[in-house]
């Protein structure tokens, strides 16, 4: 990857935020996406082609790494056992932090993920990807947009295919 200059994007987030579903949507990989703890135990990697020049159709191939979902108060031994999958986050060029916009504890979940990333030394730029907007009401989405307006954010629904144009635009900005 490094020799070929292929950018790598780490997909991180709290458990059940939709990380594997996002990987599937961007790559057509067909990774198991389940609503349960630790459905993803290792790193799933997929390729995605981003058109950076619409006139010529040229672009860049990028690698996407889907990692385990984080949970609050993850025991240190468990963090250590998942260290190899977490290393992919550290080595990524930037991160997509996938967030369940419908989660009533969204702020706590974001905090947990940022703490784990800080603890493992993953300090790259992040795009906050608020997923599941189809399950949240408009007022909730407006509150999240306002609260996180200082961050690089995008609001999507993997299930309904909404927001992908904006997400791809942000990915292209990062890999140019």
mmCIF file of N, CA and C in Angstrom, residues 7-10 85-95 121-124:
data_model
loop_
_atom_site.group_PDB
_atom_site.id
_atom_site.type_symbol
_atom_site.label_atom_id
_atom_site.label_comp_id
_atom_site.label_asym_id
_atom_site.label_seq_id
_atom_site.Cartn_x
_atom_site.Cartn_y
_atom_site.Cartn_z
ATOM 1 N N UNK A 7 -3.880 5.617 -0.569
ATOM 2 C CA UNK A 7 -4.350 6.124 0.723
ATOM 3 C C UNK A 7 -5.171 5.068 1.462
ATOM 4 N N UNK A 8 -5.071 5.087 2.780
ATOM 5 C CA UNK A 8 -5.838 4.166 3.608
ATOM 6 C C UNK A 8 -6.718 4.960 4.560
ATOM 7 N N UNK A 9 -7.959 4.532 4.646
ATOM 8 C CA UNK A 9 -8.942 5.185 5.495
ATOM 9 C C UNK A 9 -9.392 4.180 6.547
ATOM 10 N N UNK A 10 -9.254 4.537 7.814
ATOM 11 C CA UNK A 10 -9.724 3.684 8.896
ATOM 12 C C UNK A 10 -11.174 4.005 9.222
ATOM 13 N N UNK A 85 -5.936 -5.134 15.362
ATOM 14 C CA UNK A 85 -6.950 -4.475 14.529
ATOM 15 C C UNK A 85 -6.937 -2.971 14.769
ATOM 16 N N UNK A 86 -6.647 -2.573 15.993
ATOM 17 C CA UNK A 86 -6.590 -1.145 16.290
ATOM 18 C C UNK A 86 -5.381 -0.485 15.639
ATOM 19 N N UNK A 87 -4.305 -1.249 15.428
ATOM 20 C CA UNK A 87 -3.117 -0.711 14.761
ATOM 21 C C UNK A 87 -3.445 -0.201 13.368
ATOM 22 N N UNK A 88 -4.385 -0.842 12.699
ATOM 23 C CA UNK A 88 -4.791 -0.375 11.375
ATOM 24 C C UNK A 88 -5.345 1.042 11.445
ATOM 25 N N UNK A 89 -5.989 1.384 12.563
ATOM 26 C CA UNK A 89 -6.487 2.745 12.740
ATOM 27 C C UNK A 89 -5.330 3.724 12.863
ATOM 28 N N UNK A 90 -4.310 3.334 13.615
ATOM 29 C CA UNK A 90 -3.155 4.208 13.828
ATOM 30 C C UNK A 90 -2.434 4.472 12.513
ATOM 31 N N UNK A 91 -2.343 3.454 11.668
ATOM 32 C CA UNK A 91 -1.581 3.571 10.430
ATOM 33 C C UNK A 91 -2.378 4.139 9.260
ATOM 34 N N UNK A 92 -3.666 4.382 9.442
ATOM 35 C CA UNK A 92 -4.487 4.946 8.372
ATOM 36 C C UNK A 92 -4.115 6.404 8.133
ATOM 37 N N UNK A 93 -4.332 6.857 6.894
ATOM 38 C CA UNK A 93 -4.049 8.254 6.557
ATOM 39 C C UNK A 93 -5.038 9.204 7.227
ATOM 40 N N UNK A 94 -6.274 8.793 7.327
ATOM 41 C CA UNK A 94 -7.281 9.523 8.093
ATOM 42 C C UNK A 94 -8.391 8.560 8.479
ATOM 43 N N UNK A 95 -9.315 9.047 9.312
ATOM 44 C CA UNK A 95 -10.333 8.169 9.881
ATOM 45 C C UNK A 95 -11.745 8.636 9.548
ATOM 46 N N UNK A 121 -3.006 6.232 20.307
ATOM 47 C CA UNK A 121 -2.124 7.083 19.502
ATOM 48 C C UNK A 121 -2.623 7.362 18.101
ATOM 49 N N UNK A 122 -3.922 7.257 17.881
ATOM 50 C CA UNK A 122 -4.503 7.553 16.560
ATOM 51 C C UNK A 122 -4.981 9.003 16.563
ATOM 52 N N UNK A 123 -4.145 9.891 16.046
ATOM 53 C CA UNK A 123 -4.437 11.329 16.108
ATOM 54 C C UNK A 123 -4.677 11.946 14.735
ATOM 55 N N UNK A 124 -4.978 11.132 13.728
ATOM 56 C CA UNK A 124 -5.184 11.647 12.380
ATOM 57 C C UNK A 124 -6.464 12.486 12.295
#
